[in-house]
Amino acid sequence: METIVSGIRPTGHLHLGNYFGAVRNFVKLQENNNCYFFVADYHSLTTHPEAEDLKEKVKTVIIEFLASGLDPEKATLYIQSDVEEVTELYLLLNMFAYKGELERTASFKEKARKQPNNVNAGLLTYPVLMAADILIHKATKVPVGKDQEQHLEMTRNFAKRFNNFYNTKIFPEPQAYNFGHDLIKVPGLDGTGKMGKSDNNGIYLIDDAKTIKKKIMRAVTDAGPEKDKPMSEGVKNLFTLMELVSEADTVKYFREQYYNLTIRYGDMKKQLAEDMEKFIAPIRERIKELESNKDYINKILKQGSGKAKESASRTIKEVREVIGFYNTLK
Ligand code: TYM
């Protein structure tokens, strides 16, 4: 049994990247591990959301966690800001995070490019807050998509530096994790890069059959396969998505069609849209059911936050001890 921690920012509905990169792993891991899964609302403040909007989106992520199969009896589900201990650890870890390495982080450089008028210190120290989320429960495994790999490496560095300086073994060295495989990057429908909220190239767990079909039929492909020409990015992405939701035989069939140059992308897309709808429909139905069940959601969150706080305060107590705080109120 290992301790597992992971979080998702409340930026709207979850897309297939979130699902296959993270949530699918949560559901499997909850069966026989000590799991903490949370909504990373502190992290979302770097982009300055409106208060009402933030509340709504936090609720959305919790509902979609549950609809995807997270079981509050098996895993601890909570909201990051309910566990203030995280902010204390964040402050303490900041002493072991260096300006140069923070400035070189890929996610920081990308955000600084995307929002040049709001390059705030929260953005710079984002990986430190993430390390605090993970280390506060002494997690050993962190189920995330490929885009978070560098943050995990930084988490290990902060943990090692803290341990070395205080000559302690308080923190483990957590590893990024994907069930049985390398970390994954779910591609978008626009032929480039990963599926992402801000790139408007995704399929969401809330999408209905018509929306799914429309999006897939519009996905970027090419003029058709040609002998000795490498597969285009757009077509590769369609195959990757198909591998996630379709039967192995279906994927095999279309791959063969591609390599003998007879494939019609329209047929492949139709099949993919059908399989995607089959996959998403039950999750979407559960989202709809849960949306009207506010009391149940609040009950779960209260219970989860309580459990998460217990674990977090245990760690903070140890950390305060090794740092040598005077601790007048003890
Ligand atoms: P966030 O909110 O951007 O994404 C949540 C999770 O979804 C994964 N993901 C993807 N995986 C594969 N393919 C994609 N196209 C794709 N898009 C998103 C992300 O890798 C992530 O696992 N910093 C984190 C949230 C966080 C966190 C933590 C995670 C805060 N504290 C502690 C783990 C542990 C983030 O912004 O994820």
mmCIF file of C-alpha atoms and ligand atoms in Angstrom:
data_model
loop_
_atom_site.group_PDB
_atom_site.id
_atom_site.type_symbol
_atom_site.label_atom_id
_atom_site.label_comp_id
_atom_site.label_asym_id
_atom_site.label_seq_id
_atom_site.Cartn_x
_atom_site.Cartn_y
_atom_site.Cartn_z
ATOM 1 C CA MET A 1 0.000 0.000 0.000
ATOM 2 C CA GLU A 2 1.423 3.342 -1.058
ATOM 3 C CA THR A 3 0.398 6.918 -0.474
ATOM 4 C CA ILE A 4 -0.869 8.588 -3.623
ATOM 5 C CA VAL A 5 -1.600 12.283 -4.158
ATOM 6 C CA SER A 6 -2.830 14.186 -7.187
ATOM 7 C CA GLY A 7 -4.843 17.276 -8.058
ATOM 8 C CA ILE A 8 -6.597 19.045 -10.895
ATOM 9 C CA ARG A 9 -7.093 22.794 -11.280
ATOM 10 C CA PRO A 10 -10.699 24.010 -11.391
ATOM 11 C CA THR A 11 -10.670 25.565 -14.845
ATOM 12 C CA GLY A 12 -13.922 24.054 -16.156
ATOM 13 C CA HIS A 13 -15.146 20.670 -17.325
ATOM 14 C CA LEU A 14 -12.626 17.824 -17.470
ATOM 15 C CA HIS A 15 -11.454 16.777 -20.917
ATOM 16 C CA LEU A 16 -10.099 13.455 -22.149
ATOM 17 C CA GLY A 17 -6.541 14.604 -21.401
ATOM 18 C CA ASN A 18 -7.438 15.022 -17.733
ATOM 19 C CA TYR A 19 -9.300 11.737 -17.771
ATOM 20 C CA PHE A 20 -6.692 9.512 -19.384
ATOM 21 C CA GLY A 21 -3.656 11.366 -18.008
ATOM 22 C CA ALA A 22 -4.908 11.507 -14.442
ATOM 23 C CA VAL A 23 -8.432 10.494 -13.366
ATOM 24 C CA ARG A 24 -8.385 6.997 -14.879
ATOM 25 C CA ASN A 25 -5.330 6.291 -12.721
ATOM 26 C CA PHE A 26 -7.048 7.699 -9.647
ATOM 27 C CA VAL A 27 -9.897 5.248 -10.088
ATOM 28 C CA LYS A 28 -7.555 2.266 -10.343
ATOM 29 C CA LEU A 29 -5.237 3.353 -7.548
ATOM 30 C CA GLN A 30 -8.005 3.973 -5.021
ATOM 31 C CA GLU A 31 -8.626 0.223 -4.786
ATOM 32 C CA ASN A 32 -5.598 -0.634 -2.689
ATOM 33 C CA ASN A 33 -3.709 2.498 -1.731
ATOM 34 C CA ASN A 34 -3.952 5.434 0.611
ATOM 35 C CA CYS A 35 -5.191 8.050 -1.873
ATOM 36 C CA TYR A 36 -5.649 11.819 -1.645
ATOM 37 C CA PHE A 37 -7.241 13.547 -4.639
ATOM 38 C CA PHE A 38 -8.015 17.235 -4.585
ATOM 39 C CA VAL A 39 -9.174 20.274 -6.532
ATOM 40 C CA ALA A 40 -6.194 22.623 -6.846
ATOM 41 C CA ASP A 41 -7.995 25.908 -6.290
ATOM 42 C CA TYR A 42 -4.976 27.778 -4.891
ATOM 43 C CA HIS A 43 -3.155 26.941 -8.106
ATOM 44 C CA SER A 44 -5.923 28.359 -10.246
ATOM 45 C CA LEU A 45 -5.523 31.812 -8.651
ATOM 46 C CA THR A 46 -2.516 32.564 -10.865
ATOM 47 C CA THR A 47 -4.985 33.542 -13.582
ATOM 48 C CA HIS A 48 -7.239 35.616 -11.250
ATOM 49 C CA PRO A 49 -10.657 33.922 -11.548
ATOM 50 C CA GLU A 50 -13.850 35.684 -10.376
ATOM 51 C CA ALA A 51 -15.162 34.378 -7.013
ATOM 52 C CA GLU A 52 -18.469 32.974 -8.297
ATOM 53 C CA ASP A 53 -16.802 31.379 -11.260
ATOM 54 C CA LEU A 54 -14.207 29.709 -9.041
ATOM 55 C CA LYS A 55 -16.872 28.218 -6.755
ATOM 56 C CA GLU A 56 -18.786 26.830 -9.701
ATOM 57 C CA LYS A 57 -15.695 25.272 -11.264
ATOM 58 C CA VAL A 58 -14.548 23.634 -8.041
ATOM 59 C CA LYS A 59 -17.946 21.977 -7.781
ATOM 60 C CA THR A 60 -17.720 20.898 -11.413
ATOM 61 C CA VAL A 61 -14.404 19.101 -10.876
ATOM 62 C CA ILE A 62 -15.656 17.314 -7.762
ATOM 63 C CA ILE A 63 -18.781 16.164 -9.598
ATOM 64 C CA GLU A 64 -16.729 14.939 -12.547
ATOM 65 C CA PHE A 65 -14.329 13.105 -10.228
ATOM 66 C CA LEU A 66 -17.287 11.232 -8.757
ATOM 67 C CA ALA A 67 -18.924 10.648 -12.141
ATOM 68 C CA SER A 68 -15.647 9.126 -13.377
ATOM 69 C CA GLY A 69 -15.708 6.559 -10.590
ATOM 70 C CA LEU A 70 -13.851 8.066 -7.656
ATOM 71 C CA ASP A 71 -15.254 6.590 -4.486
ATOM 72 C CA PRO A 72 -15.193 8.860 -1.419
ATOM 73 C CA GLU A 73 -15.238 5.768 0.793
ATOM 74 C CA LYS A 74 -11.990 4.546 -0.765
ATOM 75 C CA ALA A 75 -10.107 7.767 -1.563
ATOM 76 C CA THR A 76 -9.937 11.065 0.300
ATOM 77 C CA LEU A 77 -11.443 13.781 -1.899
ATOM 78 C CA TYR A 78 -10.925 17.386 -0.871
ATOM 79 C CA ILE A 79 -10.434 20.974 -1.877
ATOM 80 C CA GLN A 80 -6.866 22.228 -1.565
ATOM 81 C CA SER A 81 -7.825 25.494 0.168
ATOM 82 C CA ASP A 82 -9.633 23.563 2.933
ATOM 83 C CA VAL A 83 -6.209 22.318 4.032
ATOM 84 C CA GLU A 84 -4.318 25.492 4.972
ATOM 85 C CA GLU A 85 -1.360 23.422 6.188
ATOM 86 C CA VAL A 86 -0.401 23.222 2.520
ATOM 87 C CA THR A 87 0.377 26.948 2.485
ATOM 88 C CA GLU A 88 2.697 26.660 5.453
ATOM 89 C CA LEU A 89 4.652 23.865 3.828
ATOM 90 C CA TYR A 90 4.715 25.913 0.602
ATOM 91 C CA LEU A 91 6.366 28.787 2.471
ATOM 92 C CA LEU A 92 8.894 26.492 4.088
ATOM 93 C CA LEU A 93 9.775 24.739 0.840
ATOM 94 C CA ASN A 94 10.230 28.102 -0.895
ATOM 95 C CA MET A 95 13.469 28.433 1.083
ATOM 96 C CA PHE A 96 14.799 25.448 -0.871
ATOM 97 C CA ALA A 97 13.624 26.534 -4.334
ATOM 98 C CA TYR A 98 16.011 28.685 -6.352
ATOM 99 C CA LYS A 99 14.989 31.559 -8.575
ATOM 100 C CA GLY A 100 17.010 30.281 -11.527
ATOM 101 C CA GLU A 101 15.446 26.830 -11.597
ATOM 102 C CA LEU A 102 11.958 28.276 -11.172
ATOM 103 C CA GLU A 103 12.529 30.621 -14.100
ATOM 104 C CA ARG A 104 13.719 27.720 -16.249
ATOM 105 C CA THR A 105 10.595 25.583 -15.609
ATOM 106 C CA ALA A 106 8.812 24.803 -18.897
ATOM 107 C CA SER A 107 5.314 25.550 -17.533
ATOM 108 C CA PHE A 108 6.487 28.942 -16.200
ATOM 109 C CA LYS A 109 8.045 29.926 -19.502
ATOM 110 C CA GLU A 110 4.891 28.904 -21.368
ATOM 111 C CA LYS A 111 2.573 30.810 -19.010
ATOM 112 C CA ALA A 112 4.816 33.883 -19.094
ATOM 113 C CA ARG A 113 4.551 33.817 -22.874
ATOM 114 C CA LYS A 114 0.769 33.294 -22.843
ATOM 115 C CA GLN A 115 -0.044 35.929 -20.206
ATOM 116 C CA PRO A 116 2.773 38.522 -20.441
ATOM 117 C CA ASN A 117 0.779 41.069 -18.444
ATOM 118 C CA ASN A 118 0.369 38.802 -15.434
ATOM 119 C CA VAL A 119 3.687 37.120 -14.704
ATOM 120 C CA ASN A 120 3.124 37.026 -10.942
ATOM 121 C CA ALA A 121 5.223 35.386 -8.224
ATOM 122 C CA GLY A 122 2.537 32.708 -7.755
ATOM 123 C CA LEU A 123 3.208 31.588 -11.287
ATOM 124 C CA LEU A 124 6.945 31.450 -10.624
ATOM 125 C CA THR A 125 6.566 29.396 -7.440
ATOM 126 C CA TYR A 126 3.773 27.180 -8.814
ATOM 127 C CA PRO A 127 5.997 24.051 -8.664
ATOM 128 C CA VAL A 128 6.730 24.725 -4.988
ATOM 129 C CA LEU A 129 3.026 24.794 -4.139
ATOM 130 C CA MET A 130 2.620 21.573 -6.064
ATOM 131 C CA ALA A 131 5.500 20.015 -4.103
ATOM 132 C CA ALA A 132 3.756 21.084 -0.894
ATOM 133 C CA ASP A 133 0.539 19.341 -2.031
ATOM 134 C CA ILE A 134 2.447 16.124 -2.568
ATOM 135 C CA LEU A 135 4.833 16.183 0.385
ATOM 136 C CA ILE A 136 2.198 17.218 2.913
ATOM 137 C CA HIS A 137 0.891 13.627 2.754
ATOM 138 C CA LYS A 138 4.347 12.106 2.145
ATOM 139 C CA ALA A 139 3.174 10.647 -1.159
ATOM 140 C CA THR A 140 5.351 8.196 -3.036
ATOM 141 C CA LYS A 141 3.393 8.128 -6.308
ATOM 142 C CA VAL A 142 1.693 10.938 -8.201
ATOM 143 C CA PRO A 143 -0.576 9.994 -11.119
ATOM 144 C CA VAL A 144 -0.238 12.784 -13.710
ATOM 145 C CA GLY A 145 0.090 13.370 -17.442
ATOM 146 C CA LYS A 146 3.395 13.883 -19.209
ATOM 147 C CA ASP A 147 3.174 17.685 -18.876
ATOM 148 C CA GLN A 148 3.684 17.422 -15.107
ATOM 149 C CA GLU A 149 6.856 15.340 -15.206
ATOM 150 C CA GLN A 150 9.220 18.253 -14.670
ATOM 151 C CA HIS A 151 7.222 19.391 -11.625
ATOM 152 C CA LEU A 152 7.731 15.982 -10.042
ATOM 153 C CA GLU A 153 11.449 16.186 -10.613
ATOM 154 C CA MET A 154 11.443 19.555 -8.868
ATOM 155 C CA THR A 155 9.393 18.117 -6.004
ATOM 156 C CA ARG A 156 12.072 15.469 -5.475
ATOM 157 C CA ASN A 157 14.773 18.140 -5.471
ATOM 158 C CA PHE A 158 12.990 20.286 -2.886
ATOM 159 C CA ALA A 159 12.349 17.232 -0.711
ATOM 160 C CA LYS A 160 15.986 16.102 -0.930
ATOM 161 C CA ARG A 161 17.322 19.555 -0.096
ATOM 162 C CA PHE A 162 15.012 19.864 2.894
ATOM 163 C CA ASN A 163 15.912 16.393 4.164
ATOM 164 C CA ASN A 164 19.629 17.029 3.710
ATOM 165 C CA PHE A 165 19.635 20.406 5.368
ATOM 166 C CA TYR A 166 17.718 19.270 8.441
ATOM 167 C CA ASN A 167 19.325 15.860 8.460
ATOM 168 C CA THR A 168 15.952 14.124 8.437
ATOM 169 C CA LYS A 169 14.070 11.569 6.354
ATOM 170 C CA ILE A 170 10.678 13.236 6.675
ATOM 171 C CA PHE A 171 10.004 13.437 2.955
ATOM 172 C CA PRO A 172 10.054 10.558 0.445
ATOM 173 C CA GLU A 173 11.004 11.156 -3.189
ATOM 174 C CA PRO A 174 7.712 10.892 -5.073
ATOM 175 C CA GLN A 175 7.534 9.607 -8.627
ATOM 176 C CA ALA A 176 5.160 10.634 -11.427
ATOM 177 C CA TYR A 177 3.006 7.653 -12.261
ATOM 178 C CA ASN A 178 0.840 6.183 -14.989
ATOM 179 C CA PHE A 179 -0.648 2.728 -14.586
ATOM 180 C CA GLY A 180 1.682 0.247 -16.207
ATOM 181 C CA HIS A 181 3.010 2.635 -18.855
ATOM 182 C CA ASP A 182 5.068 5.755 -19.445
ATOM 183 C CA LEU A 183 3.332 9.022 -18.708
ATOM 184 C CA ILE A 184 0.953 9.960 -21.486
ATOM 185 C CA LYS A 185 0.070 13.011 -23.518
ATOM 186 C CA VAL A 186 -3.441 12.903 -24.970
ATOM 187 C CA PRO A 187 -3.393 14.868 -28.246
ATOM 188 C CA GLY A 188 -5.938 17.495 -29.274
ATOM 189 C CA LEU A 189 -8.128 17.506 -32.378
ATOM 190 C CA ASP A 190 -6.306 20.354 -34.099
ATOM 191 C CA GLY A 191 -3.356 18.341 -35.337
ATOM 192 C CA THR A 192 -0.811 19.853 -32.965
ATOM 193 C CA GLY A 193 0.260 19.380 -29.362
ATOM 194 C CA LYS A 194 -1.755 18.157 -26.411
ATOM 195 C CA MET A 195 -5.408 18.390 -25.570
ATOM 196 C CA GLY A 196 -5.776 21.417 -23.333
ATOM 197 C CA LYS A 197 -8.470 23.621 -21.928
ATOM 198 C CA SER A 198 -7.046 26.866 -23.277
ATOM 199 C CA ASP A 199 -6.333 25.439 -26.724
ATOM 200 C CA ASN A 200 -9.980 24.761 -27.534
ATOM 201 C CA ASN A 201 -9.109 21.405 -29.092
ATOM 202 C CA GLY A 202 -10.685 18.986 -26.654
ATOM 203 C CA ILE A 203 -13.497 16.549 -26.040
ATOM 204 C CA TYR A 204 -15.095 16.936 -22.615
ATOM 205 C CA LEU A 205 -16.701 14.376 -20.329
ATOM 206 C CA ILE A 206 -19.853 16.507 -20.485
ATOM 207 C CA ASP A 207 -20.049 16.620 -24.318
ATOM 208 C CA ASP A 208 -23.191 15.114 -25.885
ATOM 209 C CA ALA A 209 -23.230 12.747 -28.862
ATOM 210 C CA LYS A 210 -23.827 15.531 -31.376
ATOM 211 C CA THR A 211 -21.004 17.692 -30.053
ATOM 212 C CA ILE A 212 -18.606 14.758 -29.977
ATOM 213 C CA LYS A 213 -19.419 13.876 -33.573
ATOM 214 C CA LYS A 214 -19.114 17.467 -34.779
ATOM 215 C CA LYS A 215 -15.733 17.902 -33.107
ATOM 216 C CA ILE A 216 -14.326 14.637 -34.413
ATOM 217 C CA MET A 217 -15.607 15.128 -37.962
ATOM 218 C CA ARG A 218 -13.783 18.481 -37.979
ATOM 219 C CA ALA A 219 -10.513 17.096 -36.615
ATOM 220 C CA VAL A 220 -7.425 17.884 -38.677
ATOM 221 C CA THR A 221 -6.217 15.114 -41.040
ATOM 222 C CA ASP A 222 -4.465 15.315 -44.439
ATOM 223 C CA ALA A 223 -5.131 14.646 -48.121
ATOM 224 C CA GLY A 224 -4.749 10.879 -47.623
ATOM 225 C CA PRO A 225 -1.908 8.415 -47.073
ATOM 226 C CA GLU A 226 0.865 8.179 -49.657
ATOM 227 C CA LYS A 227 3.463 5.490 -50.130
ATOM 228 C CA ASP A 228 6.708 6.184 -48.191
ATOM 229 C CA LYS A 229 5.330 9.339 -46.624
ATOM 230 C CA PRO A 230 5.271 9.487 -42.807
ATOM 231 C CA MET A 231 1.889 9.692 -41.090
ATOM 232 C CA SER A 232 0.839 13.300 -40.478
ATOM 233 C CA GLU A 233 0.475 14.579 -36.928
ATOM 234 C CA GLY A 234 -3.323 14.957 -37.231
ATOM 235 C CA VAL A 235 -3.858 11.348 -38.362
ATOM 236 C CA LYS A 236 -1.468 10.041 -35.707
ATOM 237 C CA ASN A 237 -3.540 11.880 -33.117
ATOM 238 C CA LEU A 238 -6.766 10.295 -34.357
ATOM 239 C CA PHE A 239 -5.198 6.856 -33.980
ATOM 240 C CA THR A 240 -4.009 7.740 -30.481
ATOM 241 C CA LEU A 241 -7.548 8.772 -29.489
ATOM 242 C CA MET A 242 -8.943 5.642 -31.078
ATOM 243 C CA GLU A 243 -6.551 3.494 -29.044
ATOM 244 C CA LEU A 244 -7.993 5.043 -25.896
ATOM 245 C CA VAL A 245 -11.670 4.364 -26.552
ATOM 246 C CA SER A 246 -12.062 1.749 -29.311
ATOM 247 C CA GLU A 247 -11.634 -2.023 -29.393
ATOM 248 C CA ALA A 248 -8.183 -3.276 -30.406
ATOM 249 C CA ASP A 249 -9.694 -4.898 -33.524
ATOM 250 C CA THR A 250 -11.166 -1.613 -34.675
ATOM 251 C CA VAL A 251 -7.832 0.162 -34.388
ATOM 252 C CA LYS A 252 -6.135 -2.695 -36.202
ATOM 253 C CA TYR A 253 -8.686 -2.542 -39.016
ATOM 254 C CA PHE A 254 -8.154 1.171 -39.663
ATOM 255 C CA ARG A 255 -4.361 0.894 -39.339
ATOM 256 C CA GLU A 256 -4.383 -1.769 -42.045
ATOM 257 C CA GLN A 257 -6.566 0.418 -44.212
ATOM 258 C CA TYR A 258 -4.131 3.273 -43.681
ATOM 259 C CA TYR A 259 -1.085 1.219 -44.637
ATOM 260 C CA ASN A 260 -2.677 -0.263 -47.740
ATOM 261 C CA LEU A 261 -3.679 3.283 -48.690
ATOM 262 C CA THR A 262 -7.423 2.599 -48.872
ATOM 263 C CA ILE A 263 -8.482 4.406 -45.715
ATOM 264 C CA ARG A 264 -11.275 6.975 -45.806
ATOM 265 C CA TYR A 265 -10.746 9.336 -42.905
ATOM 266 C CA GLY A 266 -14.487 10.080 -42.854
ATOM 267 C CA ASP A 267 -15.224 6.422 -42.021
ATOM 268 C CA MET A 268 -12.558 6.335 -39.357
ATOM 269 C CA LYS A 269 -13.899 9.511 -37.778
ATOM 270 C CA LYS A 270 -17.462 8.175 -37.761
ATOM 271 C CA GLN A 271 -16.306 5.037 -35.974
ATOM 272 C CA LEU A 272 -14.231 7.052 -33.518
ATOM 273 C CA ALA A 273 -17.180 9.359 -32.774
ATOM 274 C CA GLU A 274 -19.386 6.324 -32.086
ATOM 275 C CA ASP A 275 -16.869 4.684 -29.776
ATOM 276 C CA MET A 276 -16.192 7.961 -28.034
ATOM 277 C CA GLU A 277 -19.903 8.469 -27.380
ATOM 278 C CA LYS A 278 -20.157 4.941 -25.985
ATOM 279 C CA PHE A 279 -17.289 5.697 -23.661
ATOM 280 C CA ILE A 280 -18.464 9.120 -22.498
ATOM 281 C CA ALA A 281 -22.252 8.542 -22.268
ATOM 282 C CA PRO A 282 -22.318 6.779 -18.865
ATOM 283 C CA ILE A 283 -19.960 9.347 -17.311
ATOM 284 C CA ARG A 284 -22.061 12.191 -18.749
ATOM 285 C CA GLU A 285 -25.245 10.654 -17.340
ATOM 286 C CA ARG A 286 -23.707 10.428 -13.874
ATOM 287 C CA ILE A 287 -22.550 14.060 -14.081
ATOM 288 C CA LYS A 288 -26.150 15.069 -14.796
ATOM 289 C CA GLU A 289 -27.409 13.072 -11.804
ATOM 290 C CA LEU A 290 -24.823 14.490 -9.416
ATOM 291 C CA GLU A 291 -25.370 18.098 -10.482
ATOM 292 C CA SER A 292 -28.623 18.221 -8.555
ATOM 293 C CA ASN A 293 -27.211 16.557 -5.476
ATOM 294 C CA LYS A 294 -25.555 19.424 -3.632
ATOM 295 C CA ASP A 295 -26.011 17.996 -0.133
ATOM 296 C CA TYR A 296 -24.238 14.786 -1.038
ATOM 297 C CA ILE A 297 -21.300 16.733 -2.534
ATOM 298 C CA ASN A 298 -20.996 18.934 0.560
ATOM 299 C CA LYS A 299 -21.054 15.913 2.838
ATOM 300 C CA ILE A 300 -18.265 14.238 0.908
ATOM 301 C CA LEU A 301 -16.151 17.379 0.910
ATOM 302 C CA LYS A 302 -16.507 17.896 4.613
ATOM 303 C CA GLN A 303 -15.485 14.334 5.321
ATOM 304 C CA GLY A 304 -12.592 14.435 2.834
ATOM 305 C CA SER A 305 -11.205 17.769 3.961
ATOM 306 C CA GLY A 306 -11.282 16.587 7.566
ATOM 307 C CA LYS A 307 -9.260 13.483 6.697
ATOM 308 C CA ALA A 308 -6.794 15.439 4.562
ATOM 309 C CA LYS A 309 -6.272 17.978 7.342
ATOM 310 C CA GLU A 310 -5.493 15.231 9.815
ATOM 311 C CA SER A 311 -2.766 13.832 7.597
ATOM 312 C CA ALA A 312 -1.432 17.313 6.729
ATOM 313 C CA SER A 313 -1.235 18.501 10.307
ATOM 314 C CA ARG A 314 0.720 15.400 11.290
ATOM 315 C CA THR A 315 3.367 16.238 8.690
ATOM 316 C CA ILE A 316 3.458 19.934 9.590
ATOM 317 C CA LYS A 317 3.995 19.080 13.230
ATOM 318 C CA GLU A 318 7.055 16.987 12.363
ATOM 319 C CA VAL A 319 8.357 19.631 9.991
ATOM 320 C CA ARG A 320 8.023 22.392 12.608
ATOM 321 C CA GLU A 321 9.886 20.232 15.062
ATOM 322 C CA VAL A 322 12.927 19.648 12.807
ATOM 323 C CA ILE A 323 13.058 23.300 11.732
ATOM 324 C CA GLY A 324 13.344 24.327 15.350
ATOM 325 C CA PHE A 325 10.391 26.668 15.682
ATOM 326 C CA TYR A 326 10.096 27.960 19.226
ATOM 327 C CA ASN A 327 6.450 26.866 19.221
ATOM 328 C CA THR A 328 5.287 28.944 22.181
ATOM 329 C CA LEU A 329 1.744 27.597 22.082
ATOM 330 C CA LYS A 330 2.702 23.942 22.270
HETATM 331 P P1 TYM B 1 -3.994 20.397 -14.693
HETATM 332 O O1 TYM B 1 -5.165 20.906 -13.914
HETATM 333 O O2 TYM B 1 -3.472 21.222 -15.803
HETATM 334 O O3 TYM B 1 -4.304 18.969 -15.275
HETATM 335 C C1 TYM B 1 -4.799 17.934 -14.461
HETATM 336 C C2 TYM B 1 -4.226 16.598 -14.851
HETATM 337 O O4 TYM B 1 -4.565 16.280 -16.191
HETATM 338 C C3 TYM B 1 -3.389 15.939 -16.905
HETATM 339 N N1 TYM B 1 -3.528 16.359 -18.314
HETATM 340 C C4 TYM B 1 -3.178 15.584 -19.347
HETATM 341 N N2 TYM B 1 -2.655 14.342 -19.406
HETATM 342 C C5 TYM B 1 -2.440 13.817 -20.622
HETATM 343 N N3 TYM B 1 -2.738 14.468 -21.779
HETATM 344 C C6 TYM B 1 -3.252 15.713 -21.767
HETATM 345 N N4 TYM B 1 -3.550 16.334 -22.911
HETATM 346 C C7 TYM B 1 -3.484 16.331 -20.512
HETATM 347 N N5 TYM B 1 -3.990 17.535 -20.134
HETATM 348 C C8 TYM B 1 -4.006 17.527 -18.782
HETATM 349 C C9 TYM B 1 -2.275 16.695 -16.222
HETATM 350 O O5 TYM B 1 -1.014 16.115 -16.478
HETATM 351 C C10 TYM B 1 -2.679 16.568 -14.774
HETATM 352 O O6 TYM B 1 -2.274 15.330 -14.250
HETATM 353 N N6 TYM B 1 -0.263 21.371 -11.564
HETATM 354 C C11 TYM B 1 -1.351 20.450 -11.858
HETATM 355 C C12 TYM B 1 -2.348 20.314 -10.720
HETATM 356 C C13 TYM B 1 -1.711 19.997 -9.412
HETATM 357 C C14 TYM B 1 -1.163 18.727 -9.027
HETATM 358 C C15 TYM B 1 -0.696 18.931 -7.698
HETATM 359 C C16 TYM B 1 -1.039 17.494 -9.656
HETATM 360 C C17 TYM B 1 -1.559 20.849 -8.378
HETATM 361 N N7 TYM B 1 -0.947 20.226 -7.364
HETATM 362 C C18 TYM B 1 -0.074 17.878 -7.000
HETATM 363 C C19 TYM B 1 -0.429 16.464 -8.943
HETATM 364 C C20 TYM B 1 0.028 16.665 -7.636
HETATM 365 C C21 TYM B 1 -2.086 20.960 -13.065
HETATM 366 O O7 TYM B 1 -2.075 22.122 -13.381
HETATM 367 O O8 TYM B 1 -2.824 20.029 -13.683
#
